[in-house]
CSV table of N, CA and C in Angstrom, one decimal:
chain,number,residue,atom,x,y,z
A,697,TRP,N,142.4,139.1,100.7
A,697,TRP,CA,141.5,138.0,100.3
A,697,TRP,C,142.3,136.7,100.2
A,698,ILE,N,143.5,136.8,99.6
A,698,ILE,CA,144.3,135.6,99.4
A,698,ILE,C,144.7,135.0,100.8
A,699,LEU,N,145.1,135.9,101.7
A,699,LEU,CA,145.5,135.5,103.0
A,699,LEU,C,144.3,134.8,103.7
A,700,ASN,N,143.1,135.4,103.6
A,700,ASN,CA,141.9,134.7,104.2
A,700,ASN,C,141.6,133.4,103.6
A,701,GLN,N,141.8,133.3,102.2
A,701,GLN,CA,141.5,132.0,101.6
A,701,GLN,C,142.6,131.0,102.0
A,702,ALA,N,143.8,131.4,102.2
A,702,ALA,CA,144.9,130.4,102.6
A,702,ALA,C,144.6,130.0,104.0
A,703,LEU,N,144.1,130.9,104.9
A,703,LEU,CA,143.8,130.5,106.3
A,703,LEU,C,142.6,129.5,106.3
A,704,GLN,N,141.6,129.8,105.4
A,704,GLN,CA,140.5,128.9,105.4
A,704,GLN,C,140.9,127.5,104.9
A,705,TRP,N,141.7,127.5,103.9
A,705,TRP,CA,142.2,126.2,103.4
A,705,TRP,C,143.0,125.4,104.5
A,706,LYS,N,143.8,126.2,105.3
A,706,LYS,CA,144.5,125.6,106.4
A,706,LYS,C,143.6,125.0,107.4
A,707,LEU,N,142.5,125.7,107.7
A,707,LEU,CA,141.5,125.2,108.7
A,707,LEU,C,140.8,124.0,108.1
A,708,ASP,N,140.4,124.1,106.8
A,708,ASP,CA,139.7,123.0,106.2
A,708,ASP,C,140.5,121.7,106.2
A,709,TYR,N,141.8,121.8,105.7
A,709,TYR,CA,142.7,120.7,105.7
A,709,TYR,C,143.0,120.2,107.1
A,710,GLY,N,143.1,121.2,108.0
A,710,GLY,CA,143.4,120.8,109.4
A,710,GLY,C,142.3,120.0,110.0
A,711,GLN,N,141.0,120.4,109.7
A,711,GLN,CA,139.9,119.6,110.2
A,711,GLN,C,139.8,118.2,109.6
A,712,ILE,N,140.2,118.1,108.3
A,712,ILE,CA,140.2,116.8,107.7
A,712,ILE,C,141.3,115.9,108.3
A,713,LEU,N,142.5,116.5,108.5
A,713,LEU,CA,143.6,115.8,109.2
A,713,LEU,C,143.2,115.4,110.6
A,714,TYR,N,142.6,116.3,111.3
A,714,TYR,CA,142.2,116.1,112.7
A,714,TYR,C,141.1,114.9,112.7
A,715,SER,N,140.2,114.9,111.8
A,715,SER,CA,139.2,113.9,111.8
A,715,SER,C,139.8,112.5,111.6
A,716,THR,N,140.7,112.4,110.6
A,716,THR,CA,141.4,111.1,110.3
A,716,THR,C,142.3,110.7,111.5
A,717,ALA,N,143.0,111.7,112.0
A,717,ALA,CA,143.9,111.4,113.1
A,717,ALA,C,143.1,110.9,114.4
A,718,LYS,N,142.0,111.5,114.6
A,718,LYS,CA,141.2,111.2,115.8
A,718,LYS,C,140.6,109.8,115.6
A,719,THR,N,140.1,109.5,114.4
A,719,THR,CA,139.5,108.1,114.1
A,719,THR,C,140.6,107.1,114.3
A,720,ARG,N,141.8,107.4,113.7
A,720,ARG,CA,142.9,106.4,113.8
A,720,ARG,C,143.3,106.2,115.2
A,721,LEU,N,143.4,107.3,116.0
A,721,LEU,CA,143.7,107.2,117.4
A,721,LEU,C,142.8,106.3,118.2
A,722,GLU,N,141.5,106.5,118.0
A,722,GLU,CA,140.5,105.7,118.7
A,722,GLU,C,140.6,104.3,118.3
A,723,THR,N,140.8,104.0,117.0
A,723,THR,CA,140.9,102.6,116.5
A,723,THR,C,142.1,101.9,117.2
A,724,ILE,N,143.2,102.6,117.2
A,724,ILE,CA,144.4,102.0,117.7
A,724,ILE,C,144.3,101.8,119.2
A,725,MET,N,143.7,102.8,119.9
A,725,MET,CA,143.6,102.7,121.3
A,725,MET,C,142.7,101.4,121.7
A,726,GLN,N,141.7,101.2,120.9
A,726,GLN,CA,140.8,100.0,121.1
A,726,GLN,C,141.6,98.7,120.9
A,727,GLN,N,142.4,98.7,119.8
A,727,GLN,CA,143.2,97.5,119.4
A,727,GLN,C,144.2,97.2,120.5
A,728,ILE,N,144.9,98.3,121.0
A,728,ILE,CA,145.9,98.1,122.1
A,728,ILE,C,145.2,97.6,123.3
A,729,GLN,N,144.0,98.1,123.7
A,729,GLN,CA,143.3,97.7,124.9
A,729,GLN,C,142.9,96.2,124.8
A,730,MET,N,142.3,95.9,123.6
A,730,MET,CA,141.9,94.5,123.4
A,730,MET,C,143.0,93.5,123.5
A,731,LEU,N,144.2,93.8,122.9
A,731,LEU,CA,145.3,92.9,123.0
A,731,LEU,C,145.9,92.9,124.4
A,732,SER,N,145.9,94.0,125.1
A,732,SER,CA,146.3,94.0,126.4
A,732,SER,C,145.5,93.1,127.3
A,733,ASP,N,144.2,93.3,127.2
A,733,ASP,CA,143.2,92.5,128.0
A,733,ASP,C,143.4,91.0,127.7
A,734,ALA,N,143.5,90.7,126.4
A,734,ALA,CA,143.7,89.3,126.0
A,734,ALA,C,145.0,88.7,126.5
A,735,ALA,N,146.1,89.5,126.6
A,735,ALA,CA,147.4,89.0,127.0
A,735,ALA,C,147.4,88.8,128.5
A,736,GLU,N,146.4,89.3,129.3
A,736,GLU,CA,146.4,89.1,130.7
A,736,GLU,C,145.7,87.9,131.1
A,737,GLN,N,145.0,87.2,130.2
A,737,GLN,CA,144.3,86.0,130.5
A,737,GLN,C,145.2,84.9,131.0
A,738,THR,N,144.6,84.0,131.9
A,738,THR,CA,145.3,82.9,132.4
A,738,THR,C,144.5,81.6,131.9
A,739,PRO,N,145.2,80.8,131.0
A,739,PRO,CA,144.5,79.7,130.4
A,739,PRO,C,144.3,78.6,131.4
A,740,ASN,N,143.1,78.0,131.3
A,740,ASN,CA,142.7,76.8,132.1
A,740,ASN,C,142.5,75.6,131.3
A,741,CYS,N,142.4,75.7,130.0
A,741,CYS,CA,142.2,74.6,129.1
A,741,CYS,C,143.0,74.8,127.8
A,742,LEU,N,143.1,73.8,127.0
A,742,LEU,CA,143.8,73.9,125.8
A,742,LEU,C,143.3,75.0,124.9
A,743,VAL,N,142.0,75.2,124.8
A,743,VAL,CA,141.4,76.2,123.9
A,743,VAL,C,141.8,77.6,124.4
A,744,GLU,N,141.8,77.8,125.7
A,744,GLU,CA,142.2,79.1,126.2
A,744,GLU,C,143.7,79.4,126.0
A,745,LEU,N,144.5,78.3,126.1
A,745,LEU,CA,146.0,78.4,125.9
A,745,LEU,C,146.2,78.8,124.4
A,746,LEU,N,145.5,78.1,123.5
A,746,LEU,CA,145.7,78.4,122.1
A,746,LEU,C,145.3,79.8,121.8
A,747,SER,N,144.2,80.3,122.4
A,747,SER,CA,143.8,81.7,122.2
A,747,SER,C,144.8,82.7,122.7
A,748,LEU,N,145.4,82.4,123.9
A,748,LEU,CA,146.4,83.3,124.4
A,748,LEU,C,147.6,83.3,123.6
A,749,LEU,N,148.1,82.1,123.1
A,749,LEU,CA,149.2,82.0,122.2
A,749,LEU,C,149.0,82.7,120.9
A,750,ASN,N,147.8,82.7,120.4
A,750,ASN,CA,147.4,83.4,119.2
A,750,ASN,C,147.5,84.9,119.4
A,751,THR,N,147.1,85.4,120.6
A,751,THR,CA,147.2,86.8,120.9
A,751,THR,C,148.7,87.2,121.0
A,752,ILE,N,149.5,86.4,121.6
A,752,ILE,CA,150.9,86.7,121.8
A,752,ILE,C,151.6,86.7,120.4
A,753,ALA,N,151.2,85.8,119.5
A,753,ALA,CA,151.8,85.8,118.2
A,753,ALA,C,151.3,87.0,117.4
A,754,SER,N,150.0,87.4,117.6
A,754,SER,CA,149.5,88.6,116.9
A,754,SER,C,150.2,89.9,117.3
A,755,VAL,N,150.5,90.0,118.6
A,755,VAL,CA,151.3,91.2,119.1
A,755,VAL,C,152.6,91.2,118.4
A,756,SER,N,153.3,90.1,118.4
A,756,SER,CA,154.6,90.0,117.8
A,756,SER,C,154.6,90.3,116.3
A,757,ASN,N,153.5,89.7,115.6
A,757,ASN,CA,153.4,89.9,114.2
A,757,ASN,C,153.1,91.3,113.7
A,758,ILE,N,152.3,92.1,114.5
A,758,ILE,CA,151.9,93.4,114.1
A,758,ILE,C,152.8,94.5,114.7
A,759,ASN,N,153.8,94.1,115.5
A,759,ASN,CA,154.6,95.1,116.2
A,759,ASN,C,155.2,96.2,115.3
A,760,ALA,N,155.8,95.8,114.2
A,760,ALA,CA,156.4,96.8,113.3
A,760,ALA,C,155.4,97.7,112.7
A,761,ASP,N,154.3,97.1,112.2
A,761,ASP,CA,153.2,97.9,111.6
A,761,ASP,C,152.6,98.9,112.7
A,762,MET,N,152.5,98.4,113.9
A,762,MET,CA,151.9,99.2,115.0
A,762,MET,C,152.9,100.4,115.3
A,763,GLN,N,154.2,100.1,115.3
A,763,GLN,CA,155.1,101.2,115.6
A,763,GLN,C,155.0,102.3,114.5
A,764,LEU,N,154.9,101.9,113.2
A,764,LEU,CA,154.7,102.8,112.2
A,764,LEU,C,153.4,103.6,112.3
A,765,ALA,N,152.3,102.9,112.7
A,765,ALA,CA,151.0,103.6,112.9
A,765,ALA,C,151.1,104.6,114.0
A,766,LEU,N,151.8,104.2,115.1
A,766,LEU,CA,151.9,105.1,116.2
A,766,LEU,C,152.7,106.4,115.9
A,767,VAL,N,153.8,106.2,115.1
A,767,VAL,CA,154.5,107.4,114.7
A,767,VAL,C,153.7,108.3,113.8
A,768,ASP,N,152.9,107.6,112.9
A,768,ASP,CA,152.0,108.4,112.0
A,768,ASP,C,151.0,109.2,112.8
A,769,ILE,N,150.4,108.6,113.8
A,769,ILE,CA,149.4,109.3,114.6
A,769,ILE,C,150.0,110.5,115.3
A,770,LYS,N,151.2,110.2,115.9
A,770,LYS,CA,151.9,111.3,116.7
A,770,LYS,C,152.2,112.4,115.7
A,771,TYR,N,152.7,112.1,114.5
A,771,TYR,CA,153.1,113.1,113.5
A,771,TYR,C,151.9,113.9,113.1
A,772,ARG,N,150.7,113.3,112.9
A,772,ARG,CA,149.5,114.0,112.5
A,772,ARG,C,149.1,115.0,113.6
A,773,PHE,N,149.2,114.6,114.9
A,773,PHE,CA,148.8,115.5,115.9
A,773,PHE,C,149.9,116.6,116.1
A,774,ASP,N,151.1,116.3,115.9
A,774,ASP,CA,152.2,117.3,116.0
A,774,ASP,C,152.0,118.3,114.8
A,775,THR,N,151.7,117.8,113.7
A,775,THR,CA,151.4,118.7,112.5
A,775,THR,C,150.3,119.7,112.8
A,776,LEU,N,149.2,119.2,113.3
A,776,LEU,CA,148.1,120.0,113.7
A,776,LEU,C,148.5,121.1,114.7
A,777,PHE,N,149.2,120.7,115.7
A,777,PHE,CA,149.7,121.6,116.7
A,777,PHE,C,150.6,122.7,116.1
A,778,GLN,N,151.5,122.2,115.2
A,778,GLN,CA,152.5,123.1,114.6
A,778,GLN,C,151.8,124.2,113.8
A,779,TYR,N,150.7,123.8,113.1
A,779,TYR,CA,150.0,124.8,112.3
A,779,TYR,C,148.8,125.4,113.0
A,780,LYS,N,148.8,125.3,114.3
A,780,LYS,CA,147.8,125.9,115.2
A,780,LYS,C,146.4,125.6,114.8
A,781,VAL,N,146.1,124.4,114.5
A,781,VAL,CA,144.8,123.9,114.2
A,781,VAL,C,144.3,123.4,115.6
A,782,HIS,N,143.1,123.9,116.0
A,782,HIS,CA,142.6,123.5,117.3
A,782,HIS,C,142.3,122.0,117.4
A,783,VAL,N,142.9,121.4,118.4
A,783,VAL,CA,142.7,120.0,118.7
A,783,VAL,C,142.6,119.8,120.2
A,784,ASN,N,141.9,118.7,120.6
A,784,ASN,CA,141.7,118.4,122.0
A,784,ASN,C,143.1,118.1,122.6
A,785,ALA,N,143.5,118.8,123.6
A,785,ALA,CA,144.8,118.6,124.3
A,785,ALA,C,144.9,117.2,124.8
A,786,GLU,N,143.8,116.6,125.3
A,786,GLU,CA,143.8,115.3,125.9
A,786,GLU,C,144.2,114.2,124.8
A,787,GLU,N,143.6,114.5,123.6
A,787,GLU,CA,143.9,113.6,122.5
A,787,GLU,C,145.4,113.7,122.0
A,788,VAL,N,146.0,114.9,122.1
A,788,VAL,CA,147.4,115.0,121.8
A,788,VAL,C,148.2,114.3,122.8
A,789,LYS,N,147.9,114.4,124.0
A,789,LYS,CA,148.6,113.7,125.1
A,789,LYS,C,148.5,112.2,124.9
A,790,THR,N,147.2,111.7,124.6
A,790,THR,CA,147.0,110.3,124.4
A,790,THR,C,147.9,109.8,123.2
A,791,ALA,N,147.9,110.6,122.1
A,791,ALA,CA,148.7,110.2,120.9
A,791,ALA,C,150.1,110.0,121.3
A,792,HIS,N,150.6,110.9,122.2
A,792,HIS,CA,152.0,110.8,122.6
A,792,HIS,C,152.3,109.6,123.6
A,793,LEU,N,151.3,109.2,124.3
A,793,LEU,CA,151.4,108.1,125.2
A,793,LEU,C,151.2,106.7,124.6
A,794,LEU,N,150.6,106.7,123.4
A,794,LEU,CA,150.3,105.4,122.8
A,794,LEU,C,151.5,104.5,122.6
A,795,GLU,N,152.6,105.0,122.3
A,795,GLU,CA,153.8,104.2,122.1
A,795,GLU,C,154.2,103.5,123.4
A,796,THR,N,154.1,104.2,124.5
A,796,THR,CA,154.4,103.6,125.8
A,796,THR,C,153.4,102.5,126.1
A,797,HIS,N,152.1,102.8,125.9
A,797,HIS,CA,151.1,101.7,126.1
A,797,HIS,C,151.3,100.5,125.2
A,798,TRP,N,151.7,100.7,124.0
A,798,TRP,CA,152.0,99.6,123.1
A,798,TRP,C,153.2,98.8,123.5
A,799,ASN,N,154.2,99.5,123.9
A,799,ASN,CA,155.4,98.8,124.4
A,799,ASN,C,155.1,98.0,125.6
A,800,ASP,N,154.2,98.5,126.5
A,800,ASP,CA,153.8,97.7,127.6
A,800,ASP,C,153.1,96.4,127.2
A,801,VAL,N,152.2,96.5,126.2
A,801,VAL,CA,151.5,95.3,125.7
A,801,VAL,C,152.5,94.3,125.1
A,802,VAL,N,153.5,94.8,124.4
A,802,VAL,CA,154.5,93.9,123.8
A,802,VAL,C,155.3,93.2,124.9
A,803,GLN,N,155.7,94.0,125.9
A,803,GLN,CA,156.5,93.4,127.0
A,803,GLN,C,155.6,92.4,127.8
A,804,LYS,N,154.4,92.8,128.0
A,804,LYS,CA,153.5,91.9,128.7
A,804,LYS,C,153.3,90.6,128.0
A,805,SER,N,153.1,90.7,126.7
A,805,SER,CA,152.9,89.4,125.9
A,805,SER,C,154.2,88.6,125.9
A,806,ARG,N,155.3,89.2,125.8
A,806,ARG,CA,156.6,88.4,125.8
A,806,ARG,C,156.8,87.7,127.2
A,807,THR,N,156.5,88.5,128.2
A,807,THR,CA,156.6,87.9,129.6
A,807,THR,C,155.7,86.8,129.8
A,808,LYS,N,154.4,87.0,129.3
A,808,LYS,CA,153.4,85.9,129.4
A,808,LYS,C,153.8,84.7,128.7
A,809,ASP,N,154.4,84.9,127.5
A,809,ASP,CA,154.9,83.7,126.7
A,809,ASP,C,155.9,82.9,127.4
A,810,LEU,N,156.9,83.6,128.1
A,810,LEU,CA,157.9,82.9,128.8
A,810,LEU,C,157.4,82.2,130.0
A,811,ARG,N,156.4,82.8,130.7
A,811,ARG,CA,155.8,82.3,131.9
A,811,ARG,C,154.9,81.1,131.6
A,812,LEU,N,154.5,80.9,130.3
A,812,LEU,CA,153.6,79.8,129.9
A,812,LEU,C,154.4,78.5,129.6
A,813,PHE,N,155.7,78.5,129.8
A,813,PHE,CA,156.5,77.3,129.5
A,813,PHE,C,155.9,76.1,130.1
A,814,ASP,N,155.6,76.1,131.4
A,814,ASP,CA,155.1,74.9,132.1
A,814,ASP,C,153.8,74.5,131.6
A,815,ALA,N,152.9,75.5,131.3
A,815,ALA,CA,151.5,75.2,130.8
A,815,ALA,C,151.6,74.6,129.4
A,816,LYS,N,152.5,75.2,128.6
A,816,LYS,CA,152.7,74.6,127.2
A,816,LYS,C,153.2,73.2,127.3
A,817,GLU,N,154.1,72.9,128.2
A,817,GLU,CA,154.7,71.6,128.3
A,817,GLU,C,153.6,70.6,128.8
A,818,LYS,N,152.8,71.0,129.7
A,818,LYS,CA,151.7,70.2,130.3
A,818,LYS,C,150.7,69.8,129.1
A,819,PHE,N,150.3,70.8,128.4
A,819,PHE,CA,149.3,70.6,127.3
A,819,PHE,C,150.0,69.8,126.2
A,820,ARG,N,151.3,70.0,125.9
A,820,ARG,CA,152.0,69.2,124.9
A,820,ARG,C,151.9,67.7,125.3
A,821,ASN,N,152.2,67.5,126.6
A,821,ASN,CA,152.2,66.1,127.0
A,821,ASN,C,150.8,65.5,127.0
A,822,GLU,N,149.8,66.2,127.4
A,822,GLU,CA,148.4,65.7,127.3
A,822,GLU,C,148.0,65.5,125.8
A,823,THR,N,148.4,66.4,125.0
A,823,THR,CA,148.1,66.2,123.6
A,823,THR,C,148.8,65.0,123.0
A,824,THR,N,150.0,64.7,123.4
A,824,THR,CA,150.8,63.6,122.9
A,824,THR,C,150.1,62.3,123.4
A,825,LEU,N,149.6,62.3,124.6
A,825,LEU,CA,148.9,61.1,125.1
A,825,LEU,C,147.6,60.9,124.4
A,826,GLU,N,146.8,62.0,124.1
A,826,GLU,CA,145.6,61.9,123.3
A,826,GLU,C,145.9,61.4,121.9
A,827,VAL,N,146.9,61.8,121.3
A,827,VAL,CA,147.3,61.3,120.0
A,827,VAL,C,147.6,59.8,120.0
A,828,ASP,N,148.4,59.4,121.0
A,828,ASP,CA,148.7,58.0,121.1
A,828,ASP,C,147.5,57.2,121.3
A,829,GLN,N,146.5,57.6,122.2
A,829,GLN,CA,145.3,56.9,122.4
A,829,GLN,C,144.5,56.8,121.1
A,830,PHE,N,144.4,57.9,120.4
A,830,PHE,CA,143.7,57.9,119.1
A,830,PHE,C,144.3,57.0,118.1
A,831,LEU,N,145.6,56.9,118.0
A,831,LEU,CA,146.3,56.0,117.1
A,831,LEU,C,146.0,54.6,117.5
A,832,LYS,N,146.0,54.3,118.8
A,832,LYS,CA,145.7,52.9,119.3
A,832,LYS,C,144.2,52.6,118.9
A,833,SER,N,143.3,53.5,119.1
A,833,SER,CA,141.9,53.2,118.7
A,833,SER,C,141.8,53.0,117.2
A,834,LEU,N,142.5,53.8,116.4
A,834,LEU,CA,142.5,53.6,115.0
A,834,LEU,C,143.0,52.2,114.6
A,835,ASP,N,144.1,51.7,115.3
A,835,ASP,CA,144.7,50.4,115.0
A,835,ASP,C,143.6,49.3,115.3
A,836,GLU,N,143.0,49.5,116.5
A,836,GLU,CA,141.9,48.5,116.9
A,836,GLU,C,140.8,48.5,115.9
A,837,SER,N,140.4,49.7,115.4
A,837,SER,CA,139.3,49.8,114.5
A,837,SER,C,139.7,49.1,113.1
A,838,LYS,N,141.0,49.3,112.8
A,838,LYS,CA,141.5,48.8,111.5
A,838,LYS,C,141.5,47.2,111.6
A,839,ARG,N,142.0,46.7,112.7
A,839,ARG,CA,142.0,45.3,112.9
A,839,ARG,C,140.6,44.7,112.9
A,840,ALA,N,139.7,45.3,113.6
A,840,ALA,CA,138.3,44.8,113.6
A,840,ALA,C,137.7,44.9,112.2
A,841,LEU,N,138.0,45.9,111.5
A,841,LEU,CA,137.5,46.0,110.1
A,841,LEU,C,138.1,44.9,109.2
A,842,LEU,N,139.4,44.7,109.4
A,842,LEU,CA,140.1,43.6,108.6
A,842,LEU,C,139.5,42.2,108.9
A,843,GLU,N,139.3,42.0,110.2
A,843,GLU,CA,138.8,40.7,110.6
A,843,GLU,C,137.4,40.5,110.1
A,844,SER,N,136.6,41.5,110.2
A,844,SER,CA,135.2,41.5,109.7
A,844,SER,C,135.2,41.2,108.2
A,845,SER,N,136.1,41.9,107.5
A,845,SER,CA,136.2,41.8,106.0
A,845,SER,C,136.7,40.4,105.7
A,846,SER,N,137.7,39.8,106.4
A,846,SER,CA,138.2,38.5,106.1
A,846,SER,C,137.1,37.4,106.4
A,847,ARG,N,136.2,37.6,107.4
A,847,ARG,CA,135.2,36.6,107.7
A,847,ARG,C,134.2,36.7,106.5
A,848,HIS,N,133.9,37.8,106.0
A,848,HIS,CA,132.9,37.9,104.9
A,848,HIS,C,133.5,37.3,103.6
A,849,ASP,N,134.8,37.4,103.5
A,849,ASP,CA,135.5,36.8,102.3
A,849,ASP,C,135.4,35.2,102.4
A,850,THR,N,135.5,34.7,103.6
A,850,THR,CA,135.5,33.2,103.7
A,850,THR,C,134.2,32.6,103.6
A,851,GLU,N,133.1,33.4,103.8
A,851,GLU,CA,131.8,32.9,103.8
A,851,GLU,C,131.2,32.8,102.4
């Protein structure tokens, strides 16, 4: 009876671990795919460049956390395998390949960042010109306002 109860507990806990591991695996796979797709974009305007740079920064910022999550997922599936809890073989394979996929995304985002140097320079120059034009228009508006104000004071 005790052996049967222990086996049942192993199966019950195994199913709980499998359920959480599978959910986590699917979530991380989606996140990796989303970041990978976003890192492949080619910006045509400032908004798209900023979006791409945000993606690159996000990849860099979450890299350490992602590495820990990937180890956790792989460990969960290895534990299930070790205790002979039935799991989908394809999911185990995917769990072990996630680190490779993530490293590809990290490398892709770093490469994209380096290749964007000219685009960033171009948009930096355009933005500088726009700021200069805006400052000039502010000065003109200020002068017009002061002239208008001084005419009212003399009347």
